[in-house]
Coordinates of N, CA, C and O and ligand atoms in Angstrom, one line a residue:
M1433 N 145.5 38.5 106.9 CA 144.3 39.2 107.7 C 143.4 38.2 107.9 O 143.3 36.8 107.1
L1434 N 142.5 39.0 108.6 CA 141.1 37.8 108.9 C 139.9 37.9 108.2 O 139.7 38.8 107.5
V1435 N 139.7 36.5 107.5 CA 138.5 36.8 106.3 C 137.3 37.2 107.3 O 136.9 38.1 106.8
A1436 N 136.7 37.2 108.4 CA 136.0 37.4 108.9 C 135.9 38.7 109.0 O 134.5 39.4 110.2
D1437 N 136.7 39.8 109.2 CA 137.1 41.1 109.1 C 136.3 41.7 107.8 O 136.4 43.0 107.8
E1438 N 136.5 41.2 107.1 CA 136.1 41.8 105.7 C 134.8 40.8 105.5 O 134.8 40.2 104.4
P1439 N 133.9 41.5 105.0 CA 132.4 41.2 105.0 C 132.1 40.6 103.4 O 131.8 39.3 103.3
R1440 N 133.0 41.1 102.7 CA 132.4 40.4 101.3 C 133.6 39.4 100.6 O 133.0 38.3 100.5
L1441 N 134.7 38.9 101.9 CA 135.3 38.0 101.7 C 134.8 36.9 102.5 O 134.5 36.0 102.1
L1442 N 133.8 36.7 103.3 CA 133.4 36.3 104.1 C 131.9 35.4 103.7 O 131.8 34.5 103.6
E1443 N 131.5 36.7 102.8 CA 129.9 35.9 102.4 C 130.7 35.2 100.9 O 130.2 34.5 100.9
W1444 N 132.5 35.5 100.6 CA 132.4 34.8 99.6 C 132.9 32.9 99.8 O 132.6 32.2 99.4
L1445 N 133.6 33.5 100.7 CA 134.3 32.0 101.8 C 132.6 30.9 102.4 O 132.9 30.1 102.0
N1446 N 131.8 32.1 102.8 CA 130.5 31.1 103.3 C 129.7 30.3 102.2 O 129.8 29.4 102.4
R1447 N 130.2 31.0 101.1 CA 129.3 30.5 99.6 C 130.4 29.0 99.1 O 129.7 28.1 99.1
R1448 N 131.6 29.5 99.6 CA 132.6 28.3 98.8 C 132.4 27.1 99.9 O 133.2 25.6 98.8
C1449 N 131.9 27.3 101.1 CA 132.2 26.5 102.1 C 131.2 25.6 101.8 O 131.0 24.7 102.3
E1450 N 129.3 26.3 101.7 CA 128.6 25.0 101.4 C 128.7 24.7 100.2 O 128.1 23.5 99.9
E1451 N 128.9 25.7 98.9 CA 129.1 24.5 97.5 C 130.4 23.6 97.2 O 130.0 22.6 96.8
T1452 N 131.4 23.9 97.7 CA 132.6 22.9 98.1 C 133.5 23.1 98.9 O 133.4 21.6 98.6
I1453 N 133.4 24.0 99.9 CA 134.8 23.2 100.8 C 134.1 22.0 101.5 O 135.0 20.9 101.6
L1454 N 133.1 22.5 101.9 CA 132.7 21.1 103.3 C 132.3 19.9 102.5 O 132.4 19.3 103.2
P1455 N 131.4 19.8 101.1 CA 131.4 18.9 100.3 C 132.5 17.5 100.4 O 132.7 16.7 100.4
T1456 N 134.1 18.4 99.8 CA 135.2 17.8 99.5 C 136.0 16.9 100.9 O 136.4 16.1 101.1
L1457 N 135.7 18.1 102.3 CA 136.5 17.7 103.5 C 135.6 16.5 103.7 O 135.7 15.8 104.2
E1458 N 133.9 16.5 103.2 CA 133.3 15.3 104.2 C 133.6 13.9 103.5 O 133.7 12.8 104.0
A1459 N 134.2 13.9 101.9 CA 134.3 12.8 101.0 C 135.4 12.4 101.8 O 135.7 11.2 101.4
Q1460 N 136.5 13.8 101.6 CA 138.0 13.4 101.9 C 138.1 12.5 103.3 O 138.7 11.8 103.4
F1461 N 137.2 13.3 104.6 CA 137.7 12.4 106.0 C 136.7 11.6 106.8 O 136.5 11.8 107.9
G1462 N 135.4 11.1 105.6 CA 134.1 10.8 106.0 C 133.6 11.1 107.4 O 133.1 10.5 108.0
L1463 N 133.4 12.9 107.1 CA 132.7 13.7 108.4 C 131.4 14.2 107.6 O 131.2 14.2 106.4
E1464 N 130.3 14.6 108.2 CA 129.3 14.9 107.7 C 129.9 16.8 108.2 O 129.9 16.8 109.2
A1465 N 129.4 18.1 107.2 CA 129.7 18.8 107.1 C 128.9 19.8 108.5 O 129.8 19.9 109.2
S1466 N 128.0 18.8 109.4 CA 127.2 19.4 110.4 C 128.3 19.2 111.5 O 128.6 19.8 112.8
E1467 N 129.3 17.9 111.0 CA 130.4 18.3 112.8 C 131.9 18.5 112.4 O 132.3 18.3 113.3
L1468 N 131.5 19.6 111.1 CA 132.8 20.0 111.5 C 132.2 22.2 111.6 O 131.2 22.6 110.8
W1469 N 133.4 22.4 111.9 CA 132.8 23.6 112.5 C 134.2 24.8 112.3 O 135.6 24.2 112.5
L1470 N 134.3 25.6 111.7 CA 135.1 27.0 110.8 C 135.3 27.3 112.2 O 135.0 28.4 112.7
Y1471 N 137.0 27.0 112.6 CA 137.5 27.8 113.7 C 138.2 29.0 113.4 O 138.0 30.1 114.3
D1472 N 139.1 29.2 112.6 CA 139.7 30.6 111.9 C 139.9 30.4 110.0 O 140.1 29.4 109.9
T1473 N 140.2 31.6 109.8 CA 140.6 31.4 108.5 C 141.1 32.9 107.9 O 141.0 33.9 108.2
F1474 N 142.1 32.8 107.3 CA 142.6 34.4 107.3 C 143.2 34.2 105.7 O 143.8 33.0 105.1
I1475 N 143.8 34.9 105.1 CA 144.8 35.4 103.7 C 145.9 35.8 104.5 O 146.3 36.6 105.2
L1476 N 147.2 34.9 103.7 CA 148.5 35.0 103.9 C 149.5 35.8 102.5 O 148.5 35.6 101.2
K1477 N 150.0 36.4 102.7 CA 150.4 36.8 101.6 C 151.7 36.7 101.5 O 153.0 37.2 102.9
F1478 N 152.8 36.2 100.4 CA 154.5 35.6 100.3 C 154.9 36.0 99.6 O 154.6 36.4 98.1
S1479 N 155.9 36.8 99.9 CA 157.4 37.3 98.4 C 158.8 36.7 98.3 O 159.0 36.1 99.7
G1480 N 159.4 37.3 97.6 CA 160.3 36.7 98.2 C 161.5 37.1 98.7 O 162.8 37.1 98.8
T1481 N 161.3 38.0 99.2 CA 161.8 39.3 100.4 C 162.0 38.1 102.1 O 161.3 37.4 102.4
P1482 N 163.4 38.3 102.0 CA 163.7 37.3 103.4 C 163.0 38.0 104.7 O 162.6 39.0 104.8
G1483 N 161.8 37.2 105.0 CA 161.2 37.2 106.2 C 160.0 37.0 105.6 O 158.8 36.7 106.8
E1484 N 159.8 37.2 104.2 CA 158.4 37.0 104.4 C 158.0 35.3 102.7 O 157.3 35.4 102.6
R1485 N 159.1 34.7 102.7 CA 158.8 33.6 101.9 C 157.8 32.6 102.5 O 157.9 31.9 101.3
G1486 N 157.8 32.6 102.9 CA 156.6 30.9 103.5 C 156.9 31.1 105.1 O 157.7 31.3 106.0
L1487 N 156.1 30.0 105.5 CA 156.5 29.7 107.2 C 157.2 28.3 106.9 O 157.1 27.5 106.1
G1488 N 157.5 27.9 108.3 CA 158.7 26.8 108.6 C 158.2 25.2 109.1 O 156.6 25.5 108.7
I1489 N 158.6 24.0 109.1 CA 157.5 23.4 109.5 C 156.7 23.5 111.0 O 157.5 24.4 111.7
H1490 N 155.7 23.1 110.8 CA 154.2 23.6 111.7 C 153.5 22.2 111.4 O 153.6 21.9 110.7
V1491 N 152.9 22.3 112.4 CA 151.3 21.6 112.8 C 150.7 22.9 112.4 O 151.0 23.8 113.6
D1492 N 149.1 22.8 112.4 CA 148.3 23.8 112.1 C 147.5 23.4 113.2 O 146.9 22.5 113.9
D1493 N 147.2 24.3 114.5 CA 145.9 24.9 115.4 C 146.5 24.0 116.3 O 145.2 22.8 116.9
D1494 N 147.3 23.3 116.4 CA 147.8 22.4 117.8 C 147.4 21.1 117.4 O 147.3 20.2 118.4
G1495 N 147.2 20.9 116.0 CA 147.3 19.4 115.5 C 145.5 19.1 115.3 O 145.0 17.8 115.9
L1496 N 144.3 20.3 116.1 CA 143.4 19.6 116.4 C 142.1 19.5 115.4 O 141.0 18.9 115.4
G1497 N 142.6 19.7 114.4 CA 141.2 20.0 113.2 C 141.9 19.7 111.8 O 143.0 18.8 111.6
I1498 N 141.0 20.0 110.9 CA 141.3 19.9 109.2 C 142.1 21.1 108.9 O 140.9 22.6 108.8
S1499 N 142.6 21.6 107.4 CA 142.9 22.2 107.2 C 142.8 23.0 105.7 O 143.4 21.6 104.9
F1500 N 142.5 23.4 104.9 CA 142.8 23.6 104.0 C 143.2 25.0 104.0 O 143.5 25.7 104.5
N1501 N 143.4 25.2 102.0 CA 144.9 26.3 101.7 C 144.5 26.6 100.6 O 144.8 25.4 99.7
I1502 N 143.9 27.3 100.0 CA 143.6 27.5 98.8 C 144.4 28.7 98.1 O 144.6 29.9 98.4
L1503 N 144.4 28.9 96.9 CA 145.6 29.5 95.7 C 145.0 30.5 95.7 O 144.4 30.5 94.4
L1504 N 144.7 31.4 95.7 CA 144.7 33.0 95.2 C 145.1 33.3 94.2 O 144.5 34.0 93.2
S1505 N 146.7 33.6 93.7 CA 147.5 34.2 93.2 C 147.7 33.5 91.7 O 147.5 31.8 92.0
D1506 N 147.6 34.1 90.9 CA 148.2 33.0 89.2 C 149.6 32.4 89.8 O 150.3 33.2 90.0
P1507 N 149.4 31.0 89.8 CA 151.0 30.7 89.7 C 151.7 31.7 88.9 O 153.2 31.5 89.2
S1508 N 151.4 32.0 87.8 CA 152.7 32.8 86.8 C 153.2 34.1 87.3 O 154.1 35.0 86.9
T1509 N 152.5 34.4 88.8 CA 152.5 36.0 89.1 C 153.8 35.8 90.0 O 154.3 36.5 91.0
F1510 N 154.4 34.7 90.8 CA 155.3 34.1 92.0 C 155.9 33.5 91.0 O 155.8 32.1 90.4
E1511 N 157.6 33.2 91.9 CA 157.9 32.1 91.7 C 158.4 31.4 92.9 O 157.9 31.8 94.3
G1512 N 158.8 29.8 92.8 CA 158.8 29.4 94.1 C 157.0 28.6 94.4 O 155.9 28.4 94.0
G1513 N 156.8 28.5 95.8 CA 156.0 28.5 96.7 C 154.9 26.9 96.5 O 155.5 26.2 95.8
G1514 N 154.1 27.4 96.9 CA 153.3 25.8 97.2 C 153.7 25.1 98.5 O 154.4 25.6 99.8
T1515 N 153.4 24.0 99.0 CA 153.0 23.5 100.7 C 153.7 21.8 100.5 O 153.4 21.3 99.5
R1516 N 154.7 21.8 101.3 CA 155.4 20.9 101.3 C 155.4 20.1 102.7 O 155.4 20.4 103.8
F1517 N 155.0 18.3 102.6 CA 154.8 17.1 103.9 C 156.5 16.2 104.1 O 156.0 15.9 102.9
P1518 N 157.5 17.0 105.2 CA 158.2 16.2 104.5 C 157.8 14.5 105.3 O 156.6 14.4 105.6
P1519 N 158.8 13.7 105.7 CA 158.3 12.7 105.5 C 157.8 12.6 107.0 O 158.5 13.3 107.8
N1520 N 156.8 11.3 107.3 CA 156.0 11.2 108.8 C 156.3 9.8 108.8 O 156.1 9.2 107.8
A1521 N 155.7 9.0 109.6 CA 155.5 8.2 110.1 C 154.4 7.3 109.3 O 154.5 6.1 108.9
H1522 N 153.5 8.0 108.3 CA 153.4 6.9 107.0 C 153.7 7.8 106.0 O 153.2 6.6 105.1
T1523 N 154.7 7.4 105.6 CA 155.8 8.1 104.5 C 156.8 8.1 104.1 O 157.1 9.5 105.2
E1524 N 157.7 7.8 104.0 CA 158.7 8.3 103.7 C 159.3 9.2 103.0 O 160.3 9.5 102.6
D1525 N 158.2 9.3 101.8 CA 158.6 10.5 100.3 C 157.7 11.7 101.1 O 157.2 11.9 102.1
E1526 N 159.2 12.7 100.7 CA 158.4 13.8 101.0 C 157.6 14.5 100.0 O 157.5 14.0 99.1
V1527 N 156.1 15.4 99.9 CA 155.1 14.9 99.2 C 155.1 16.5 99.0 O 155.0 17.6 100.1
V1528 N 155.3 17.0 97.9 CA 155.2 18.5 97.3 C 154.0 19.2 96.4 O 153.5 18.3 95.7
Y1529 N 153.1 19.9 96.6 CA 152.1 20.5 96.2 C 151.8 21.8 95.6 O 152.1 22.4 96.5
A1530 N 152.0 21.9 94.5 CA 151.6 23.1 94.1 C 150.4 23.5 93.0 O 150.5 23.3 91.7
P1531 N 149.4 24.2 94.0 CA 148.5 23.9 93.1 C 148.0 25.3 91.4 O 148.6 25.6 92.0
Q1532 N 147.2 25.2 91.0 CA 146.3 26.1 90.3 C 145.7 26.8 91.1 O 145.6 26.6 92.1
R1533 N 145.7 28.3 90.6 CA 145.0 29.9 91.0 C 143.5 28.7 91.3 O 142.7 28.4 90.5
G1534 N 143.1 28.5 92.4 CA 141.8 28.4 92.9 C 141.4 27.1 93.4 O 140.3 26.4 93.6
Q1535 N 142.8 26.1 93.3 CA 142.5 24.6 93.8 C 143.4 25.0 95.4 O 143.8 25.8 95.4
M1536 N 142.0 23.5 95.7 CA 142.7 23.4 97.2 C 142.9 22.4 97.7 O 142.9 21.6 97.5
L1537 N 144.5 22.8 98.9 CA 145.1 21.2 99.4 C 144.1 21.8 100.3 O 143.8 22.3 101.6
S1538 N 143.4 19.8 100.9 CA 143.4 19.9 102.4 C 143.8 18.7 103.2 O 144.1 17.7 102.5
H1539 N 144.1 19.2 104.5 CA 144.8 18.0 105.4 C 144.3 18.3 106.5 O 144.2 19.2 107.2
Y1540 N 144.8 17.0 107.4 CA 144.6 16.9 108.4 C 145.9 17.7 109.1 O 146.8 18.0 109.4
G1541 N 145.4 18.7 110.0 CA 146.0 19.7 110.4 C 147.2 19.5 111.6 O 148.7 20.6 110.9
G1542 N 147.6 18.2 112.0 CA 148.1 18.1 112.6 C 149.4 17.3 111.8 O 150.3 17.3 112.3
L1543 N 149.4 17.1 110.4 CA 150.4 16.3 109.2 C 151.8 18.1 109.7 O 151.1 18.9 109.3
R1544 N 152.7 17.9 109.8 CA 153.4 18.5 109.9 C 154.0 19.1 108.3 O 153.9 18.0 107.6
H1545 N 153.9 20.4 107.9 CA 153.9 20.8 107.0 C 155.0 22.0 106.6 O 155.0 22.9 107.7
A1546 N 155.2 22.4 105.6 CA 155.6 23.9 105.5 C 155.6 24.6 103.7 O 154.7 23.5 103.2
S1547 N 155.8 26.0 104.3 CA 156.0 27.0 103.0 C 157.4 25.9 101.8 O 158.0 25.8 102.8
V1548 N 156.9 26.0 100.5 CA 157.8 25.7 99.5 C 159.0 27.5 99.2 O 157.5 28.2 99.0
P1549 N 159.4 27.9 99.7 CA 159.6 29.5 100.0 C 159.3 29.7 98.4 O 159.7 29.6 97.6
C1550 N 158.6 31.7 98.5 CA 158.5 32.2 97.7 C 159.4 32.6 97.2 O 160.7 33.4 98.2
T1551 N 159.8 32.8 95.9 CA 161.4 33.4 95.3 C 161.2 34.6 94.9 O 162.3 35.5 94.0
G1552 N 159.9 35.2 94.6 CA 159.9 36.2 93.7 C 158.2 36.4 93.6 O 157.5 35.6 93.6
G1553 N 157.7 37.5 93.1 CA 156.5 37.9 92.9 C 156.0 37.9 94.4 O 156.4 37.7 95.3
L1554 N 154.1 37.7 94.2 CA 153.5 38.1 95.8 C 152.5 36.4 95.1 O 152.2 36.3 94.7
R1555 N 152.6 35.4 96.5 CA 151.9 34.4 97.0 C 150.5 34.9 97.5 O 151.3 34.6 98.8
Y1556 N 149.4 35.0 97.2 CA 148.4 35.0 98.2 C 148.0 33.5 98.0 O 147.7 32.6 97.5
I1557 N 147.7 32.8 99.5 CA 147.0 31.9 100.2 C 146.1 32.3 100.9 O 146.0 33.4 101.9
M1558 N 144.4 31.6 101.0 CA 143.4 31.2 101.8 C 143.7 30.1 102.9 O 143.6 29.4 102.3
V1559 N 143.8 29.9 103.9 CA 143.9 29.5 104.5 C 143.1 29.0 106.1 O 142.4 30.4 106.8
G1560 N 141.8 27.9 106.4 CA 141.7 27.2 107.3 C 141.4 26.5 108.3 O 142.2 25.4 107.5
F1561 N 141.2 26.9 109.1 CA 141.6 25.6 110.5 C 139.8 25.3 110.7 O 139.2 26.2 111.4
L1562 N 139.4 23.8 110.6 CA 137.8 24.0 111.3 C 138.6 22.5 111.7 O 139.5 21.7 112.5
R1563 N 137.1 22.4 113.0 CA 137.8 21.3 113.9 C 136.4 20.5 113.4 O 135.6 20.6 113.7
S1564 N 136.9 18.8 114.6 CA 135.6 18.2 114.2 C 135.9 17.2 115.5 O 136.7 16.7 116.1
R1565 N 134.4 17.2 116.7 CA 135.1 16.4 117.9 C 135.1 14.7 117.3 O 135.8 14.0 118.0
R1566 N 134.7 14.4 115.8 CA 134.4 13.0 115.4 C 135.8 12.8 114.6 O 136.2 11.2 115.0
L1567 N 137.1 13.2 114.5 CA 138.2 12.9 114.5 C 138.8 12.6 115.3 O 139.7 11.9 115.1
V1568 N 138.5 12.6 116.6 CA 138.9 12.0 117.8 C 138.8 10.3 117.7 O 139.0 9.2 117.1
Q1569 N 137.3 10.4 117.0 CA 137.0 8.6 116.7 C 137.4 8.1 115.1 O 137.4 7.0 115.8
L1570 N 137.7 8.9 115.2 CA 137.9 8.4 113.5 C 140.0 8.1 113.5 O 140.3 6.8 112.9
G1571 N 140.0 8.3 115.0 CA 141.6 7.9 114.7 C 143.0 9.4 114.6 O 143.9 9.0 114.5
Y1572 N 142.0 10.3 114.0 CA 143.1 11.3 113.4 C 144.1 11.9 114.8 O 145.0 12.1 114.5
L1573 N 143.4 12.3 115.9 CA 143.8 12.9 116.7 C 143.7 12.1 118.0 O 143.2 11.3 118.4
P1574 N 145.3 12.7 118.9 CA 145.3 11.7 120.3 C 144.0 11.9 121.5 O 143.4 13.1 120.7
E1575 N 143.0 11.1 122.1 CA 142.2 11.2 122.9 C 142.5 12.2 124.1 O 143.6 12.4 124.3
Ligands
LIG619 O1 152.7 28.3 102.1 C1 151.9 27.3 102.6 O2 150.6 26.8 101.3 C2 151.8 26.9 103.8 C3 150.6 27.7 104.5 C4 150.1 26.9 105.8 O3 150.7 26.1 106.4 C5 149.3 27.8 107.1 O4 149.2 28.8 106.8 O5 148.9 27.2 108.5
LIG620 FE1 149.4 25.2 108.3

Protein backbone atom coordinates (compact mmCIF):
# COMPACT_ATOMS: atom_id res chain seq x y z
CA MET A 1 0.00 0.00 0.00
CA LEU A 2 1.07 3.60 -0.60
CA VAL A 3 1.80 5.59 2.54
CA ALA A 4 0.39 8.70 0.83
CA ASP A 5 -3.06 7.01 0.75
CA GLU A 6 -3.33 6.85 4.54
CA PRO A 7 -3.25 10.26 6.30
CA ARG A 8 -2.12 8.92 9.69
CA LEU A 9 0.75 6.98 8.13
CA LEU A 10 1.77 10.01 6.08
CA GLU A 11 1.82 12.13 9.22
CA TRP A 12 3.98 9.52 10.97
CA LEU A 13 6.35 9.35 7.99
CA ASN A 14 6.67 13.13 7.74
CA ARG A 15 7.57 13.32 11.43
CA ARG A 16 10.11 10.48 11.13
CA CYS A 17 11.59 12.12 8.02
CA GLU A 18 12.16 15.36 9.87
CA GLU A 19 13.44 13.81 13.11
CA THR A 20 15.54 10.87 11.94
CA ILE A 21 15.33 9.76 8.30
CA LEU A 22 16.57 12.94 6.62
CA PRO A 23 19.30 13.71 9.20
CA THR A 24 20.55 10.12 8.82
CA LEU A 25 20.63 10.31 5.03
CA GLU A 26 22.33 13.72 5.18
CA ALA A 27 25.13 12.20 7.26
CA GLN A 28 25.36 8.99 5.22
CA PHE A 29 25.44 10.59 1.78
CA GLY A 30 26.87 14.06 2.47
CA LEU A 31 23.71 15.76 1.24
CA GLU A 32 21.48 18.49 2.63
CA ALA A 33 17.89 17.49 3.41
CA SER A 34 16.80 20.31 1.09
CA GLU A 35 18.51 18.45 -1.77
CA LEU A 36 16.43 15.32 -1.20
CA TRP A 37 12.97 14.73 -2.56
CA LEU A 38 10.83 11.88 -1.21
CA TYR A 39 9.49 10.31 -4.37
CA ASP A 40 7.54 7.27 -3.20
CA THR A 41 6.94 5.36 0.05
CA PHE A 42 4.99 2.15 0.51
CA ILE A 43 4.42 -0.74 2.89
CA LEU A 44 5.19 -4.27 1.82
CA LYS A 45 3.97 -7.47 3.46
CA PHE A 46 5.87 -10.72 3.07
CA SER A 47 4.90 -14.16 4.35
CA GLY A 48 6.00 -17.77 3.98
CA THR A 49 3.48 -18.35 1.17
CA PRO A 50 5.18 -19.06 -2.17
CA GLY A 51 5.11 -15.87 -4.26
CA GLU A 52 4.91 -13.67 -1.12
CA ARG A 53 8.29 -14.41 0.41
CA GLY A 54 10.19 -11.41 -0.89
CA LEU A 55 11.69 -9.64 -3.89
CA GLY A 56 14.35 -11.04 -6.19
CA ILE A 57 17.51 -9.13 -7.09
CA HIS A 58 16.70 -5.63 -8.36
CA VAL A 59 17.67 -1.97 -8.22
CA ASP A 60 15.24 0.62 -6.84
CA ASP A 61 13.69 3.42 -8.84
CA ASP A 62 15.95 2.75 -11.87
CA GLY A 63 18.98 3.56 -9.69
CA LEU A 64 17.92 7.19 -9.53
CA GLY A 65 18.24 7.83 -5.82
CA ILE A 66 18.45 6.68 -2.24
CA SER A 67 16.31 3.99 -0.62
CA PHE A 68 15.31 3.44 2.97
CA ASN A 69 13.80 0.28 4.41
CA ILE A 70 12.31 0.25 7.93
CA LEU A 71 11.36 -3.01 9.61
CA LEU A 72 7.86 -2.60 11.06
CA SER A 73 7.42 -6.13 12.40
CA ASP A 74 8.99 -7.61 15.50
CA PRO A 75 11.58 -10.12 14.23
CA SER A 76 10.11 -12.74 16.60
CA THR A 77 6.88 -12.72 14.54
CA PHE A 78 8.39 -14.00 11.28
CA GLU A 79 11.04 -16.42 10.08
CA GLY A 80 13.74 -15.60 7.54
CA GLY A 81 13.58 -12.09 6.12
CA GLY A 82 16.18 -9.36 5.81
CA THR A 83 17.82 -7.58 2.91
CA ARG A 84 20.68 -9.03 0.94
CA PHE A 85 23.32 -7.25 -1.20
CA PRO A 86 25.11 -9.69 -3.53
CA PRO A 87 28.77 -9.07 -4.42
CA ASN A 88 29.26 -5.98 -6.59
CA ALA A 89 32.04 -3.84 -8.03
CA HIS A 90 32.91 -2.63 -4.52
CA THR A 91 32.93 -5.87 -2.56
CA GLU A 92 33.37 -9.58 -3.14
CA ASP A 93 31.28 -10.39 -0.09
CA GLU A 94 27.56 -10.73 0.06
CA VAL A 95 26.15 -8.53 2.83
CA VAL A 96 22.93 -9.35 4.68
CA TYR A 97 21.06 -7.01 7.01
CA ALA A 98 18.42 -8.26 9.42
CA PRO A 99 17.42 -5.18 11.44
CA GLN A 100 15.49 -4.93 14.68
CA ARG A 101 11.95 -3.54 14.64
CA GLY A 102 12.07 0.20 13.88
CA GLN A 103 15.61 0.15 12.54
CA MET A 104 16.28 1.63 9.11
CA LEU A 105 18.52 0.33 6.35
CA SER A 106 19.45 3.01 3.80
CA HIS A 107 21.42 2.58 0.61
CA TYR A 108 22.04 3.97 -2.84
CA GLY A 109 19.07 2.62 -4.81
CA GLY A 110 21.27 1.52 -7.70
CA LEU A 111 23.01 -1.14 -5.57
CA ARG A 112 21.62 -4.52 -6.54
CA HIS A 113 19.76 -6.14 -3.64
CA ALA A 114 17.06 -8.67 -2.80
CA SER A 115 14.89 -9.87 0.06
CA VAL A 116 16.07 -12.73 2.19
CA PRO A 117 12.95 -14.88 1.76
CA CYS A 118 10.44 -14.86 4.59
CA THR A 119 9.68 -18.48 5.49
CA GLY A 120 6.88 -18.00 8.03
CA GLY A 121 4.84 -15.42 9.93
CA LEU A 122 4.35 -11.92 8.51
CA ARG A 123 7.14 -9.46 7.76
CA TYR A 124 6.07 -5.84 7.16
CA ILE A 125 8.52 -3.19 5.94
CA MET A 126 8.20 0.46 4.93
CA VAL A 127 10.27 1.28 1.88
CA GLY A 128 10.86 4.78 0.53
CA PHE A 129 12.73 6.18 -2.45
CA LEU A 130 14.29 9.64 -2.44
CA ARG A 131 15.81 11.41 -5.41
CA SER A 132 18.47 14.09 -5.53
CA ARG A 133 20.16 15.86 -8.39
CA ARG A 134 23.30 16.18 -6.27
CA LEU A 135 23.89 12.41 -6.34
CA VAL A 136 25.13 12.85 -9.89
CA GLN A 137 27.76 15.36 -8.75
CA LEU A 138 28.80 13.05 -5.93
CA GLY A 139 29.40 10.30 -8.45
CA TYR A 140 26.62 7.93 -7.42
CA LEU A 141 24.67 8.23 -10.63
CA PRO A 142 25.57 8.00 -14.30
CA GLU A 143 25.48 11.40 -16.00
O1 LIG B 1 12.70 -7.37 1.55
C1 LIG B 1 13.50 -6.43 1.58
O2 LIG B 1 14.05 -6.03 2.62
C2 LIG B 1 13.83 -5.73 0.28
C3 LIG B 1 12.75 -4.74 -0.10
C4 LIG B 1 13.16 -3.94 -1.29
O3 LIG B 1 14.25 -4.03 -1.75
C5 LIG B 1 12.22 -3.01 -1.94
O4 LIG B 1 11.06 -2.91 -1.51
O5 LIG B 1 12.63 -2.35 -2.92
FE1 LIG C 1 14.59 -2.64 -3.27
